[in-house]
PDB file of C-alpha atoms in Angstrom:
ATOM      1  CA  UNK A   1      62.860  13.993   7.765  1.00 45.00           C
ATOM      2  CA  UNK A   2      64.323  17.593   8.260  1.00 41.00           C
ATOM      3  CA  UNK A   3      60.695  18.956   8.188  1.00 42.00           C
ATOM      4  CA  UNK A   4      59.489  16.497  10.835  1.00 41.00           C
ATOM      5  CA  UNK A   5      62.251  17.867  13.264  1.00 40.00           C
ATOM      6  CA  UNK A   6      61.800  21.347  12.293  1.00 38.00           C
ATOM      7  CA  UNK A   7      58.189  21.571  13.733  1.00 39.00           C
ATOM      8  CA  UNK A   8      59.092  20.398  17.319  1.00 40.00           C
ATOM      9  CA  UNK A   9      62.322  22.658  17.491  1.00 37.00           C
ATOM     10  CA  UNK A  10      60.091  25.661  16.237  1.00 37.00           C
ATOM     11  CA  UNK A  11      57.517  25.042  19.030  1.00 40.00           C
ATOM     12  CA  UNK A  12      60.283  24.759  21.574  1.00 40.00           C
ATOM     13  CA  UNK A  13      61.736  27.970  20.372  1.00 40.00           C
ATOM     14  CA  UNK A  14      58.218  30.026  20.383  1.00 37.00           C
ATOM     15  CA  UNK A  15      57.569  28.244  23.959  1.00 41.00           C
ATOM     16  CA  UNK A  16      60.668  29.670  25.298  1.00 42.00           C
ATOM     17  CA  UNK A  17      59.610  33.177  24.155  1.00 43.00           C
ATOM     18  CA  UNK A  18      56.069  32.933  25.701  1.00 42.00           C
ATOM     19  CA  UNK A  19      55.546  34.446  29.040  1.00 44.00           C
ATOM     20  CA  UNK A  20      55.241  31.969  31.869  1.00 49.00           C
ATOM     21  CA  UNK A  21      51.957  32.056  33.704  1.00 59.00           C
ATOM     22  CA  UNK A  22      51.367  30.530  37.270  1.00 78.00           C
ATOM     23  CA  UNK A  23      48.207  28.909  38.207  1.00 78.00           C
ATOM     24  CA  UNK A  24      46.759  30.737  41.012  1.00 87.00           C
ATOM     25  CA  UNK A  25      44.710  28.870  43.592  1.00 88.00           C
ATOM     26  CA  UNK A  26      40.920  29.355  43.777  1.00 90.00           C
ATOM     27  CA  UNK A  27      39.557  31.264  46.676  1.00 92.00           C
ATOM     28  CA  UNK A  28      36.938  30.056  48.977  1.00 91.00           C
ATOM     29  CA  UNK A  29      34.616  32.058  51.288  1.00 93.00           C
ATOM     30  CA  UNK A  30      31.827  30.735  53.480  1.00 92.00           C
ATOM     31  CA  UNK A  31      28.806  32.938  52.929  1.00 94.00           C
ATOM     32  CA  UNK A  32      26.511  31.056  55.194  1.00 93.00           C
ATOM     33  CA  UNK A  33      26.607  27.948  57.522  1.00 92.00           C
ATOM     34  CA  UNK A  34      23.436  26.835  59.197  1.00 95.00           C
ATOM     35  CA  UNK A  35      22.712  24.068  61.515  1.00 96.00           C
ATOM     36  CA  UNK A  36      19.117  23.063  60.504  1.00 94.00           C
ATOM     37  CA  UNK A  37      18.496  20.247  62.821  1.00 94.00           C
ATOM     38  CA  UNK A  38      20.249  18.100  65.355  1.00 91.00           C
ATOM     39  CA  UNK A  39      18.732  14.590  65.833  1.00 91.00           C
ATOM     40  CA  UNK A  40      19.019  12.244  68.698  1.00 86.00           C
ATOM     41  CA  UNK A  41      20.093   8.720  68.389  1.00 89.00           C
ATOM     42  CA  UNK A  42      17.328   6.133  67.824  1.00 89.00           C
ATOM     43  CA  UNK A  43      17.885   2.420  67.574  1.00 90.00           C
ATOM     44  CA  UNK A  44      20.675   1.786  65.057  1.00 91.00           C
ATOM     45  CA  UNK A  45      20.646   5.332  63.674  1.00 90.00           C
ATOM     46  CA  UNK A  46      23.175   7.642  65.178  1.00 91.00           C
ATOM     47  CA  UNK A  47      22.582  11.150  66.224  1.00 94.00           C
ATOM     48  CA  UNK A  48      23.090  13.456  63.168  1.00 95.00           C
ATOM     49  CA  UNK A  49      23.807  17.242  62.775  1.00 95.00           C
ATOM     50  CA  UNK A  50      22.239  18.560  59.457  1.00 95.00           C
ATOM     51  CA  UNK A  51      24.052  21.514  58.027  1.00 94.00           C
ATOM     52  CA  UNK A  52      23.568  23.775  55.055  1.00 92.00           C
ATOM     53  CA  UNK A  53      26.754  25.327  53.754  1.00 90.00           C
ATOM     54  CA  UNK A  54      26.904  28.117  51.091  1.00 92.00           C
ATOM     55  CA  UNK A  55      30.307  28.519  49.726  1.00 91.00           C
ATOM     56  CA  UNK A  56      31.503  31.223  47.211  1.00 94.00           C
ATOM     57  CA  UNK A  57      34.376  29.836  45.131  1.00 93.00           C
ATOM     58  CA  UNK A  58      36.423  32.434  43.072  1.00 95.00           C
ATOM     59  CA  UNK A  59      38.673  31.768  40.000  1.00 94.00           C
ATOM     60  CA  UNK A  60      41.560  34.255  39.685  1.00 94.00           C
ATOM     61  CA  UNK A  61      42.746  32.553  36.465  1.00 89.00           C
ATOM     62  CA  UNK A  62      42.261  33.720  32.986  1.00 90.00           C
ATOM     63  CA  UNK A  63      40.791  30.004  31.882  1.00 87.00           C
ATOM     64  CA  UNK A  64      37.835  28.357  33.149  1.00 91.00           C
ATOM     65  CA  UNK A  65      38.488  25.792  36.050  1.00 90.00           C
ATOM     66  CA  UNK A  66      36.571  22.817  37.117  1.00 91.00           C
ATOM     67  CA  UNK A  67      37.140  21.652  40.860  1.00 91.00           C
ATOM     68  CA  UNK A  68      37.019  17.949  41.295  1.00 86.00           C
ATOM     69  CA  UNK A  69      37.780  15.675  44.216  1.00 83.00           C
ATOM     70  CA  UNK A  70      36.836  18.390  46.719  1.00 84.00           C
ATOM     71  CA  UNK A  71      37.310  16.877  50.198  1.00 88.00           C
ATOM     72  CA  UNK A  72      37.280  18.901  53.515  1.00 91.00           C
ATOM     73  CA  UNK A  73      36.956  18.767  57.181  1.00 92.00           C
ATOM     74  CA  UNK A  74      34.857  21.107  59.453  1.00 92.00           C
ATOM     75  CA  UNK A  75      36.309  22.227  62.568  1.00 93.00           C
ATOM     76  CA  UNK A  76      34.367  23.921  65.304  1.00 92.00           C
ATOM     77  CA  UNK A  77      36.260  25.488  68.165  1.00 91.00           C
ATOM     78  CA  UNK A  78      39.214  23.379  67.142  1.00 91.00           C
ATOM     79  CA  UNK A  79      37.191  20.062  67.192  1.00 88.00           C
ATOM     80  CA  UNK A  80      36.984  18.198  64.033  1.00 91.00           C
ATOM     81  CA  UNK A  81      33.452  17.349  63.673  1.00 89.00           C
ATOM     82  CA  UNK A  82      33.194  15.746  60.296  1.00 87.00           C
ATOM     83  CA  UNK A  83      33.992  15.483  56.653  1.00 87.00           C
ATOM     84  CA  UNK A  84      32.506  17.762  53.868  1.00 84.00           C
ATOM     85  CA  UNK A  85      32.426  16.258  50.265  1.00 79.00           C
ATOM     86  CA  UNK A  86      31.295  18.631  47.665  1.00 79.00           C
ATOM     87  CA  UNK A  87      30.502  17.937  44.074  1.00 75.00           C
ATOM     88  CA  UNK A  88      32.200  19.055  41.092  1.00 84.00           C
ATOM     89  CA  UNK A  89      32.382  23.023  40.935  1.00 90.00           C
ATOM     90  CA  UNK A  90      32.804  24.738  37.495  1.00 92.00           C
ATOM     91  CA  UNK A  91      34.106  28.311  37.629  1.00 93.00           C
ATOM     92  CA  UNK A  92      34.269  30.792  34.887  1.00 96.00           C
ATOM     93  CA  UNK A  93      37.399  32.416  33.907  1.00 94.00           C
ATOM     94  CA  UNK A  94      38.201  35.370  36.411  1.00 96.00           C
ATOM     95  CA  UNK A  95      34.750  34.809  37.941  1.00 97.00           C
ATOM     96  CA  UNK A  96      33.051  33.020  40.923  1.00 97.00           C
ATOM     97  CA  UNK A  97      30.156  30.698  41.693  1.00 94.00           C
ATOM     98  CA  UNK A  98      28.137  29.902  44.722  1.00 94.00           C
ATOM     99  CA  UNK A  99      28.127  26.281  45.825  1.00 90.00           C
ATOM    100  CA  UNK A 100      25.310  24.958  48.174  1.00 87.00           C
ATOM    101  CA  UNK A 101      25.771  21.747  50.107  1.00 84.00           C
ATOM    102  CA  UNK A 102      23.493  19.946  52.383  1.00 85.00           C
ATOM    103  CA  UNK A 103      25.483  17.772  54.841  1.00 88.00           C
ATOM    104  CA  UNK A 104      24.392  15.129  57.402  1.00 91.00           C
ATOM    105  CA  UNK A 105      27.292  14.740  59.824  1.00 91.00           C
ATOM    106  CA  UNK A 106      27.121  12.008  62.475  1.00 92.00           C
ATOM    107  CA  UNK A 107      27.270  13.233  66.179  1.00 92.00           C
ATOM    108  CA  UNK A 108      29.725  11.510  68.274  1.00 89.00           C
ATOM    109  CA  UNK A 109      30.542  11.964  71.956  1.00 88.00           C
ATOM    110  CA  UNK A 110      33.613  14.059  70.954  1.00 86.00           C
ATOM    111  CA  UNK A 111      31.597  16.370  68.615  1.00 89.00           C
ATOM    112  CA  UNK A 112      28.254  16.751  70.459  1.00 90.00           C
ATOM    113  CA  UNK A 113      29.438  19.689  72.596  1.00 90.00           C
ATOM    114  CA  UNK A 114      30.324  21.705  69.510  1.00 91.00           C
ATOM    115  CA  UNK A 115      27.064  21.056  67.932  1.00 92.00           C
ATOM    116  CA  UNK A 116      25.104  21.776  71.067  1.00 92.00           C
ATOM    117  CA  UNK A 117      26.834  25.201  71.263  1.00 93.00           C
ATOM    118  CA  UNK A 118      25.616  25.993  67.774  1.00 94.00           C
ATOM    119  CA  UNK A 119      22.094  24.648  68.363  1.00 94.00           C
ATOM    120  CA  UNK A 120      21.891  26.972  71.423  1.00 95.00           C
ATOM    121  CA  UNK A 121      22.893  30.041  69.517  1.00 95.00           C
ATOM    122  CA  UNK A 122      26.449  30.266  71.100  1.00 95.00           C
ATOM    123  CA  UNK A 123      29.053  31.908  69.075  1.00 95.00           C
ATOM    124  CA  UNK A 124      31.808  29.384  67.883  1.00 95.00           C
ATOM    125  CA  UNK A 125      34.867  29.571  65.721  1.00 95.00           C
ATOM    126  CA  UNK A 126      34.848  27.289  62.599  1.00 94.00           C
ATOM    127  CA  UNK A 127      37.443  26.375  60.090  1.00 95.00           C
ATOM    128  CA  UNK A 128      37.306  24.336  56.873  1.00 93.00           C
ATOM    129  CA  UNK A 129      40.494  22.547  55.948  1.00 95.00           C
ATOM    130  CA  UNK A 130      40.873  20.708  52.683  1.00 93.00           C
ATOM    131  CA  UNK A 131      42.247  19.591  49.304  1.00 93.00           C
ATOM    132  CA  UNK A 132      40.926  19.737  45.817  1.00 91.00           C
ATOM    133  CA  UNK A 133      41.915  18.940  42.264  1.00 91.00           C
ATOM    134  CA  UNK A 134      41.601  21.693  39.749  1.00 87.00           C
ATOM    135  CA  UNK A 135      41.070  20.599  35.967  1.00 86.00           C
ATOM    136  CA  UNK A 136      42.690  23.239  33.965  1.00 79.00           C
ATOM    137  CA  UNK A 137      42.296  21.756  30.635  1.00 79.00           C
ATOM    138  CA  UNK A 138      45.588  21.773  28.717  1.00 80.00           C
ATOM    139  CA  UNK A 139      47.575  23.189  31.729  1.00 78.00           C
ATOM    140  CA  UNK A 140      46.884  19.998  33.616  1.00 84.00           C
ATOM    141  CA  UNK A 141      45.149  18.768  36.886  1.00 88.00           C
ATOM    142  CA  UNK A 142      47.222  20.202  39.821  1.00 89.00           C
ATOM    143  CA  UNK A 143      46.020  19.032  43.279  1.00 91.00           C
ATOM    144  CA  UNK A 144      46.003  21.828  46.066  1.00 90.00           C
ATOM    145  CA  UNK A 145      46.210  21.446  49.825  1.00 92.00           C
ATOM    146  CA  UNK A 146      45.762  20.537  52.434  1.00 94.00           C
ATOM    147  CA  UNK A 147      45.257  24.067  53.739  1.00 92.00           C
ATOM    148  CA  UNK A 148      42.521  26.119  55.431  1.00 95.00           C
ATOM    149  CA  UNK A 149      40.001  27.038  52.778  1.00 92.00           C
ATOM    150  CA  UNK A 150      37.916  29.311  54.883  1.00 93.00           C
ATOM    151  CA  UNK A 151      37.387  30.095  58.570  1.00 95.00           C
ATOM    152  CA  UNK A 152      35.377  32.610  60.629  1.00 95.00           C
ATOM    153  CA  UNK A 153      32.809  32.989  63.380  1.00 95.00           C
ATOM    154  CA  UNK A 154      29.491  31.138  63.432  1.00 94.00           C
ATOM    155  CA  UNK A 155      26.489  32.211  65.303  1.00 95.00           C
ATOM    156  CA  UNK A 156      22.981  31.559  64.453  1.00 95.00           C
ATOM    157  CA  UNK A 157      19.608  31.808  66.174  1.00 95.00           C
ATOM    158  CA  UNK A 158      18.941  28.885  68.701  1.00 94.00           C
ATOM    159  CA  UNK A 159      17.270  25.677  67.466  1.00 92.00           C
ATOM    160  CA  UNK A 160      17.049  24.139  70.893  1.00 86.00           C
ATOM    161  CA  UNK A 161      15.031  25.562  73.691  1.00 78.00           C
ATOM    162  CA  UNK A 162      17.453  24.517  76.374  1.00 74.00           C
TER     163      UNK A 162
END
């Protein structure tokens, strides 16, 4: 019985001597966002903005990380234009990876103006706000956010002639 109690007590003692290491939040940088098409409503089908988003996700931690449950909102000139759901992202220790996402976001009366600005080649401010869960293996599964993941200025060549 003494031997069974000694192992947990030794583990606690060694754990108290080990340096505490905080988990650092992964970094997000939009490398490219592009409006590829803007469709008009037809019959029961709503208008849709098709986007390609290239995101560089960095891991400052000394252990590999898998990001899961990644849900974000895209805002253009302060208007919330739609939800971005990205698949699981695996990050190497102290490394980064590129994540591409093709998105089809329904266009509403409230968001049509923002997408028309982009389609006409006008410069707009964008922001990506969201939350995600990091799978850190033995360190657990902390959830981060909501907070601003990335922001910047978006301008591309016009895709609409008017």
